[in-house]
C-alpha positions as a printed NumPy array, in Angstrom:
array([[119.636,  94.575, 110.353],
       [119.493,  92.864, 113.747],
       [119.374,  95.099, 116.823],
       [121.363,  95.06 , 120.083],
       [120.464,  95.642, 123.74 ],
       [123.621,  97.711, 124.28 ],
       [125.057, 100.144, 121.71 ],
       [128.206, 102.276, 121.856],
       [128.328, 105.381, 119.651],
       [131.783, 106.852, 119.023],
       [133.411, 108.931, 116.304],
       [135.408, 105.875, 115.168],
       [134.652, 102.178, 114.935],
       [136.953,  99.993, 117.084],
       [138.645,  98.616, 113.924],
       [141.021,  99.803, 111.198],
       [141.104,  98.556, 107.641],
       [144.54 ,  97.374, 106.526],
       [146.044,  97.749, 103.048],
       [144.901,  94.168, 102.354],
       [141.271,  95.178, 103.019],
       [141.12 ,  93.143, 106.244],
       [139.712,  94.667, 109.449],
       [141.945,  94.703, 112.541],
       [141.104,  95.75 , 116.079],
       [142.237,  99.298, 116.914],
       [144.588,  99.764, 119.834],
       [143.127, 101.91 , 122.603],
       [141.742, 101.838, 126.123],
       [138.129, 102.474, 125.165],
       [138.002,  99.369, 122.96 ],
       [139.644,  97.273, 125.701],
       [137.213,  98.604, 128.307],
       [134.033,  98.037, 126.349],
       [134.769,  94.862, 124.386],
       [133.855,  92.454, 127.258],
       [130.596,  94.357, 127.859],
       [129.814,  94.317, 124.137],
       [130.365,  90.576, 123.874],
       [128.28 ,  89.788, 126.981],
       [125.401,  91.906, 125.721],
       [125.709,  91.011, 122.018],
       [126.42 ,  94.717, 121.625],
       [126.714,  96.97 , 118.596],
       [129.199,  99.79 , 117.934],
       [128.227, 102.751, 115.744],
       [131.063, 104.827, 114.27 ],
       [132.959, 106.063, 111.234],
       [135.093, 103.432, 109.492],
       [138.095, 105.776, 109.203],
       [138.097, 106.382, 105.432],
       [136.202, 109.101, 103.545],
       [133.285, 108.131, 101.284],
       [133.335, 104.512, 102.472],
       [129.715, 103.346, 102.531],
       [129.494,  99.759, 103.767],
       [126.832,  97.608, 105.381],
       [126.938,  96.656, 109.088],
       [129.19 ,  93.647, 109.753],
       [130.224,  91.296, 112.562],
       [133.691,  91.501, 114.132],
       [134.868,  89.586, 117.232],
       [131.324,  89.061, 118.492],
       [130.307,  92.713, 117.97 ],
       [127.966,  94.168, 115.384],
       [129.751,  97.144, 113.773],
       [127.525,  99.803, 112.209],
       [129.548, 102.141, 109.948],
       [128.456, 105.781, 109.549],
       [129.731, 107.114, 106.206],
       [131.51 , 110.485, 106.183],
       [132.514, 112.371, 103.058],
       [135.814, 114.241, 102.721],
       [133.819, 117.448, 103.252],
       [132.223, 116.055, 106.453],
       [135.698, 115.26 , 107.806],
       [136.963, 118.733, 106.951],
       [133.985, 120.628, 108.454],
       [132.612, 118.431, 111.265],
       [135.836, 116.77 , 112.456],
       [138.827, 118.964, 111.601],
       [136.766, 122.158, 111.829],
       [134.08 , 122.105, 114.53 ],
       [135.435, 119.261, 116.671],
       [139.137, 120.073, 116.567],
       [139.353, 123.786, 115.718],
       [136.404, 124.929, 117.865],
       [135.548, 122.502, 120.68 ],
       [139.05 , 121.158, 121.354],
       [140.778, 124.53 , 121.955],
       [137.726, 126.011, 123.734],
       [137.485, 123.049, 126.12 ],
       [141.259, 123.134, 126.769],
       [141.186, 126.607, 128.321],
       [141.65 , 128.467, 125.   ],
       [145.394, 127.622, 125.   ],
       [145.018, 128.071, 121.241],
       [142.235, 130.419, 120.037],
       [139.075, 128.549, 118.947],
       [137.451, 129.516, 115.651],
       [133.679, 129.792, 115.302],
       [132.385, 129.142, 111.792],
       [128.694, 128.625, 111.01 ],
       [129.404, 126.218, 108.163],
       [131.315, 123.985, 110.622],
       [128.416, 124.053, 113.079],
       [125.893, 123.15 , 110.364],
       [128.046, 120.164, 109.361],
       [128.416, 119.15 , 113.031],
       [124.617, 119.137, 113.496],
       [124.09 , 117.125, 110.298],
       [126.739, 114.522, 111.146],
       [125.524, 114.171, 114.758],
       [122.03 , 113.533, 113.378],
       [123.416, 110.799, 111.126],
       [125.072, 109.094, 114.129],
       [121.875, 109.413, 116.191],
       [119.761, 107.876, 113.432],
       [122.218, 104.979, 112.996],
       [122.137, 104.303, 116.761],
       [118.325, 104.527, 116.874],
       [118.15 , 101.843, 114.18 ],
       [120.764,  99.605, 115.84 ],
       [119.324,  99.446, 119.378],
       [116.568,  97.135, 120.632],
       [113.357,  98.314, 122.336],
       [114.188,  99.638, 125.814],
       [117.908,  99.214, 125.171],
       [120.922, 101.219, 126.395],
       [123.11 , 103.534, 124.309],
       [126.454, 104.925, 125.5  ],
       [127.681, 107.938, 123.488],
       [131.388, 108.814, 123.6  ],
       [133.028, 112.237, 123.547],
       [132.934, 115.797, 122.272],
       [132.509, 114.996, 118.574],
       [128.964, 113.748, 119.35 ],
       [127.576, 116.132, 121.98 ],
       [124.221, 116.564, 120.216],
       [123.554, 112.838, 119.829],
       [121.983, 112.193, 123.29 ],
       [119.093, 114.641, 122.786],
       [118.596, 113.678, 119.131],
       [118.443, 110.042, 120.199],
       [115.971, 110.81 , 123.   ],
       [113.657, 112.485, 120.471],
       [113.919, 109.513, 118.11 ],
       [113.717, 106.807, 120.819],
       [112.252, 107.956, 124.166],
       [112.259, 104.3  , 125.328],
       [116.072, 104.209, 125.614],
       [118.459, 104.622, 128.542],
       [121.187, 106.983, 127.306],
       [124.681, 107.621, 128.686],
       [127.316, 110.091, 127.526],
       [130.992, 110.257, 128.532],
       [133.109, 113.371, 127.966],
       [136.748, 112.312, 127.559],
       [138.23 , 115.847, 127.555],
       [137.911, 118.734, 130.051],
       [134.731, 120.804, 130.308],
       [135.594, 124.504, 130.698],
       [134.466, 127.052, 133.261],
       [131.401, 129.057, 132.238],
       [133.451, 132.218, 131.566],
       [135.158, 130.375, 128.702],
       [132.275, 128.118, 127.657],
       [129.983, 131.133, 127.25 ],
       [132.026, 132.253, 124.201],
       [130.492, 129.422, 122.168],
       [127.783, 130.797, 119.845],
       [125.902, 127.489, 120.09 ],
       [126.313, 127.1  , 123.877],
       [122.615, 126.399, 124.577],
       [122.266, 123.836, 121.791],
       [125.293, 121.859, 123.027],
       [124.054, 121.776, 126.639],
       [120.599, 120.712, 125.435],
       [122.258, 117.94 , 123.431],
       [124.164, 116.667, 126.47 ],
       [121.143, 116.875, 128.787],
       [119.454, 114.332, 126.546],
       [121.518, 111.718, 128.39 ],
       [120.407, 110.075, 131.64 ],
       [124.027, 109.944, 132.886],
       [126.633, 112.489, 131.756],
       [130.128, 111.414, 132.814],
       [133.258, 113.556, 133.164],
       [136.915, 112.894, 134.   ],
       [137.095, 115.195, 137.044],
       [134.735, 116.511, 139.707],
       [135.692, 120.021, 138.525],
       [134.51 , 119.255, 134.96 ],
       [131.126, 118.011, 136.207],
       [130.875, 121.173, 138.335],
       [131.663, 123.419, 135.35 ],
       [128.968, 121.668, 133.313],
       [126.363, 121.95 , 136.083],
       [127.125, 125.642, 136.642],
       [126.71 , 126.305, 132.906],
       [123.284, 124.643, 133.051],
       [122.262, 126.848, 135.994],
       [123.515, 130.03 , 134.331],
       [121.879, 129.43 , 130.948],
       [118.732, 127.443, 131.816],
       [118.162, 128.105, 135.552],
       [117.34 , 124.412, 136.042],
       [117.422, 123.084, 139.589],
       [120.569, 121.115, 140.416],
       [120.998, 119.075, 143.58 ],
       [124.157, 117.049, 144.33 ],
       [124.849, 115.378, 140.961],
       [121.244, 115.598, 139.714],
       [119.9  , 118.092, 137.169],
       [116.106, 118.509, 136.887],
       [115.386, 118.643, 133.137],
       [111.836, 119.725, 132.153],
       [110.198, 117.536, 129.487],
       [107.83 , 118.517, 126.667],
       [104.919, 116.677, 128.386],
       [105.261, 118.816, 131.54 ],
       [107.097, 116.185, 133.61 ],
       [110.661, 116.496, 134.9  ],
       [113.49 , 114.031, 134.281],
       [116.596, 113.945, 136.497],
       [119.911, 113.667, 134.603],
       [122.995, 112.615, 136.573],
       [126.217, 114.618, 135.915],
       [129.284, 113.351, 137.807],
       [132.911, 112.281, 137.57 ],
       [133.886, 108.77 , 136.416],
       [137.697, 108.978, 135.999],
       [138.795, 106.784, 133.097],
       [141.786, 104.457, 133.401],
       [143.854, 101.813, 131.612],
       [144.009,  98.034, 131.306],
       [146.679,  97.843, 134.03 ],
       [147.081,  94.045, 133.771],
       [148.075,  94.297, 130.096],
       [150.925,  96.702, 130.964],
       [152.054,  94.584, 133.915],
       [152.178,  91.443, 131.723],
       [154.262,  93.228, 129.082],
       [156.634,  94.652, 131.705],
       [157.244,  91.116, 133.012],
       [158.262,  89.753, 129.591],
       [162.031,  89.058, 129.285],
       [162.129,  90.382, 125.68 ],
       [160.571,  93.703, 126.756],
       [163.001,  94.003, 129.683],
       [165.904,  93.238, 127.327],
       [164.645,  95.912, 124.951],
       [164.638,  98.445, 127.823],
       [168.362,  97.728, 128.401],
       [168.988,  98.101, 124.636],
       [167.291, 101.511, 124.688],
       [169.548, 102.687, 127.526],
       [172.595, 101.418, 125.678],
       [171.576, 103.111, 122.404],
       [171.389, 106.417, 124.312],
       [174.947, 105.989, 125.607],
       [173.944, 104.57 , 129.013],
       [173.25 , 107.929, 130.668],
       [172.778, 107.97 , 134.437],
       [169.219, 109.225, 134.068],
       [166.696, 109.075, 131.202],
       [163.774, 111.509, 131.204],
       [160.774, 110.562, 129.054],
       [157.884, 112.471, 127.52 ],
       [155.174, 110.629, 125.562],
       [152.444, 112.723, 123.969],
       [150.362, 113.305, 120.911],
       [151.89 , 116.336, 119.182],
       [149.342, 118.751, 120.642],
       [149.583, 122.272, 122.056],
       [147.744, 121.166, 125.224],
       [150.548, 118.782, 126.256],
       [153.123, 121.362, 127.421],
       [155.95 , 119.91 , 125.29 ],
       [157.454, 123.376, 124.709],
       [157.468, 124.124, 128.467],
       [159.184, 120.781, 129.175],
       [161.895, 121.433, 126.583],
       [162.443, 124.995, 127.816],
       [163.016, 123.712, 131.362],
       [165.347, 120.941, 130.145],
       [167.333, 123.334, 127.926],
       [167.771, 125.775, 130.817],
       [168.982, 122.995, 133.146],
       [171.698, 122.202, 130.588],
       [172.482, 125.902, 130.16 ],
       [172.698, 126.421, 133.946],
       [175.094, 123.462, 134.273],
       [172.768, 121.678, 136.726],
       [172.793, 118.638, 134.403],
       [175.092, 117.596, 131.561],
       [174.452, 115.698, 128.361],
       [176.637, 112.702, 129.349],
       [174.535, 112.056, 132.454],
       [170.956, 113.02 , 131.479],
       [169.016, 112.493, 128.239],
       [165.441, 113.491, 127.4  ],
       [163.531, 111.13 , 125.1  ],
       [160.464, 112.815, 123.576],
       [157.95 , 110.655, 121.693],
       [155.524, 112.967, 119.888],
       [153.08 , 110.933, 117.828],
       [151.618, 112.706, 114.763],
       [148.267, 114.42 , 115.316],
       [145.827, 116.442, 113.171],
       [148.539, 117.298, 110.705],
       [146.207, 119.265, 108.422],
       [145.235, 121.764, 111.176],
       [147.331, 124.96 , 111.051],
       [147.976, 125.192, 114.813],
       [149.456, 121.683, 114.785],
       [151.73 , 122.336, 111.801],
       [153.027, 125.463, 113.54 ],
       [153.568, 123.575, 116.816],
       [155.594, 120.861, 115.065],
       [157.839, 123.492, 113.472],
       [158.427, 125.219, 116.829],
       [159.251, 121.995, 118.689],
       [161.592, 120.688, 116.004],
       [163.375, 124.066, 115.922],
       [163.809, 123.924, 119.721],
       [165.128, 120.338, 119.603],
       [167.61 , 121.267, 116.868],
       [168.844, 124.294, 118.806],
       [169.32 , 122.441, 122.123],
       [170.994, 119.463, 120.453],
       [173.233, 121.747, 118.401],
       [174.399, 123.497, 121.559],
       [174.911, 120.488, 123.859],
       [175.311, 117.21 , 121.899],
       [178.619, 115.35 , 121.951],
       [179.735, 112.59 , 119.568],
       [178.51 , 109.96 , 122.035],
       [175.494, 111.63 , 123.662],
       [172.353, 113.443, 122.52 ],
       [170.528, 115.928, 124.728],
       [167.046, 115.252, 123.282],
       [166.148, 112.133, 121.307],
       [163.046, 113.336, 119.446],
       [160.766, 110.738, 117.825],
       [157.873, 112.041, 115.734],
       [156.092, 108.704, 115.33 ],
       [153.839, 106.273, 117.132],
       [155.054, 102.967, 118.581],
       [153.432,  99.62 , 119.431],
       [152.596,  98.96 , 123.07 ],
       [155.57 ,  96.593, 123.587],
       [158.027,  99.343, 122.617],
       [156.248, 101.867, 124.83 ],
       [156.502,  99.562, 127.853],
       [160.222,  99.071, 127.138],
       [160.587, 102.879, 127.088],
       [158.69 , 103.16 , 130.387],
       [161.045, 100.586, 131.947],
       [164.104, 102.411, 130.578],
       [162.99 , 105.843, 131.832],
       [163.992, 107.033, 135.3  ],
       [161.67 , 110.047, 135.191],
       [158.327, 110.417, 133.368],
       [157.449, 114.032, 132.512],
       [153.73 , 114.779, 132.093],
       [153.563, 118.571, 131.753],
       [150.106, 119.036, 130.197],
       [148.7  , 122.563, 130.239],
       [145.222, 120.993, 130.335],
       [144.295, 117.322, 129.961],
       [141.078, 115.39 , 130.507],
       [142.934, 112.513, 132.175],
       [146.361, 111.63 , 130.674],
       [146.595, 107.87 , 130.497],
       [150.357, 107.922, 129.768],
       [150.928, 108.78 , 133.45 ],
       [148.939, 105.68 , 134.453],
       [150.679, 103.485, 131.844],
       [154.106, 104.455, 133.222],
       [153.013, 103.626, 136.773],
       [151.493, 100.267, 135.77 ],
       [154.645,  99.266, 133.856],
       [156.99 ,  99.981, 136.787],
       [156.825,  96.509, 138.316],
       [160.227,  97.241, 139.922],
       [158.625, 100.036, 142.037],
       [161.234, 102.473, 140.733],
       [161.046, 105.603, 138.618],
       [159.51 , 109.003, 139.357],
       [156.391, 110.57 , 137.875],
       [156.386, 114.367, 137.422],
       [152.728, 115.273, 136.824],
       [150.99 , 118.509, 135.89 ],
       [148.281, 119.601, 138.303],
       [146.199, 120.441, 135.195],
       [145.979, 116.789, 134.079],
       [142.943, 114.848, 135.27 ],
       [145.24 , 112.09 , 136.566],
       [146.576, 114.517, 139.221],
       [143.308, 114.083, 141.161],
       [144.08 , 110.389, 141.686],
       [147.88 , 110.147, 141.562],
       [148.673, 112.166, 144.659],
       [152.107, 110.589, 145.225],
       [153.484, 111.979, 141.942],
       [155.603, 115.146, 142.032],
       [152.975, 117.71 , 141.033],
       [153.942, 120.787, 139.034],
       [152.49 , 123.896, 137.429],
       [154.039, 123.667, 133.918],
       [153.759, 127.444, 133.451],
       [156.212, 127.954, 136.336],
       [159.455, 127.084, 134.535],
       [161.624, 127.732, 137.611],
       [159.614, 125.341, 139.775],
       [159.459, 122.816, 136.913],
       [163.285, 122.851, 136.697],
       [163.599, 122.325, 140.457],
       [161.079, 119.459, 140.38 ],
       [162.926, 117.753, 137.507],
       [166.131, 117.981, 139.558],
       [164.333, 116.555, 142.592],
       [163.09 , 113.642, 140.441],
       [166.581, 113.019, 139.014],
       [168.135, 113.002, 142.484],
       [165.373, 111.119, 144.322],
       [166.735, 108.256, 146.499],
       [165.593, 104.722, 145.679],
       [163.699, 104.329, 148.959],
       [161.523, 107.384, 148.268],
       [160.949, 106.271, 144.664],
       [159.75 , 102.904, 145.967],
       [157.414, 104.4  , 148.574],
       [155.808, 106.737, 146.04 ],
       [155.6  , 104.209, 143.215],
       [154.   , 101.499, 145.382],
       [151.225, 103.923, 146.389],
       [150.741, 105.041, 142.777],
       [150.584, 101.453, 141.528],
       [147.952, 100.484, 144.107],
       [145.769, 103.342, 142.885],
       [146.138, 102.476, 139.177],
       [145.644,  98.723, 139.646],
       [142.56 ,  99.113, 141.875],
       [140.947, 101.74 , 139.626],
       [141.536, 100.169, 136.218],
       [139.546, 100.609, 133.032],
       [137.238,  97.725, 133.923],
       [136.317,  99.476, 137.195],
       [135.615, 102.662, 135.174],
       [133.207, 100.994, 132.742],
       [131.511,  99.045, 135.564],
       [130.879, 102.197, 137.626],
       [129.427, 104.107, 134.656],
       [127.234, 101.218, 133.5  ],
       [126.075, 100.671, 137.082],
       [124.889, 104.313, 137.198],
       [123.024, 103.763, 133.912],
       [121.462, 100.533, 135.213],
       [120.167, 102.322, 138.333],
       [118.522, 104.978, 136.114],
       [116.889, 102.23 , 134.075],
       [115.593, 100.422, 137.17 ],
       [114.173, 103.672, 138.629],
       [112.333, 104.295, 135.382],
       [110.972, 100.721, 135.379],
       [109.833, 101.106, 139.013],
       [108.131, 104.407, 138.196],
       [106.21 , 102.789, 135.335],
       [105.121,  99.949, 137.633],
       [103.903, 102.434, 140.284],
       [101.892, 104.353, 137.708],
       [100.192, 101.177, 136.499],
       [ 99.49 ,  99.988, 140.026],
       [ 97.799, 103.231, 141.085],
       [ 95.532, 103.446, 138.015]])
């Protein structure tokens, strides 16, 4: 197999296999962000092909070398559904749902991470760069460093990193931190996440930390400095702007309003069906506004898109039941023949339809209880080329750090959430325009391309420092 100078390692390959056996590019911001870099560098992407027990050779796709890592049905159950999504996910999202700690899951997680590390070590050229993505692969950086000390290694954590008081529950807390410290640059969504990580290192290892640098002792007695800092991820803003400008998408937005009975105001929630997203809190607030008579079903409709997620995990099955029960109860109490209180859609939609929904919606509700970033908030802002609409944004979403002109809320405070929704519904056009223009500037300037450039620039500076250090050593001998 040929090798590449630049390798991305992620849980999934950037392609899906259709029913006809053909590979198609996956939708998603990470693929869009990294594809230009991959093509410039003749890069390789290491990941699972998305189907159990599929063992296939590396292949070329759109100028990228794709290196599949096979996973059995048991691997998926233990490493992915178990350790990744029933231990790390709830623990890292403030224990909103209780994490479960099972040794058999951890053993599978270690074994699968080793498989990814070995595949990356084989795929990358001498002195190359590897960028590892997300919480499913936290052990890969250190495993890779042991296999290939010549590499420059980056890691990006797409979800929150918890405070030490929560993180310390993890039975394998030291092993995970050691895995992450194998990277030269460890990126997080928020400054607070990087701070939580650094404090955990100090508490458990007593390593020296200065600014964003962590002094990591090496087996040969030297010390390596790992950089841990925030690199907030974003979206391909231009793609959303182009779609929002298309006449067919704008016409579809008008159709959506008409199909809902042309209410005065449409509220929109777009989420994966996940307990971290605050969907129940949003619906409670909306139901109470109807009950209080502050809004009525003829004038205000809530559209909730809840795309299916981890449907074999118990907590998610229970959440779906609760939300659908709530929707049924509110609609039963307040629907008329011509108007529905909540239009609930348990399915995913193509990007064109999402942009039409964003254009149709007067208020975007992002009520996450904890979120690494929340790109939906940024998508809504990018799509609003008319500089109208209001974003209601949880202070616990990573996007709140950047999108200061949104109406910020604490989703646990239902009374304040209700008042903020009313403020958004009643906001004059001039204030909407002032806020939305400021939000759009932020999203357009800090797009996904800027995110990948800033991270890769940090990696390149590590590489050049290492090269300089080698040159100094040779010169002084």
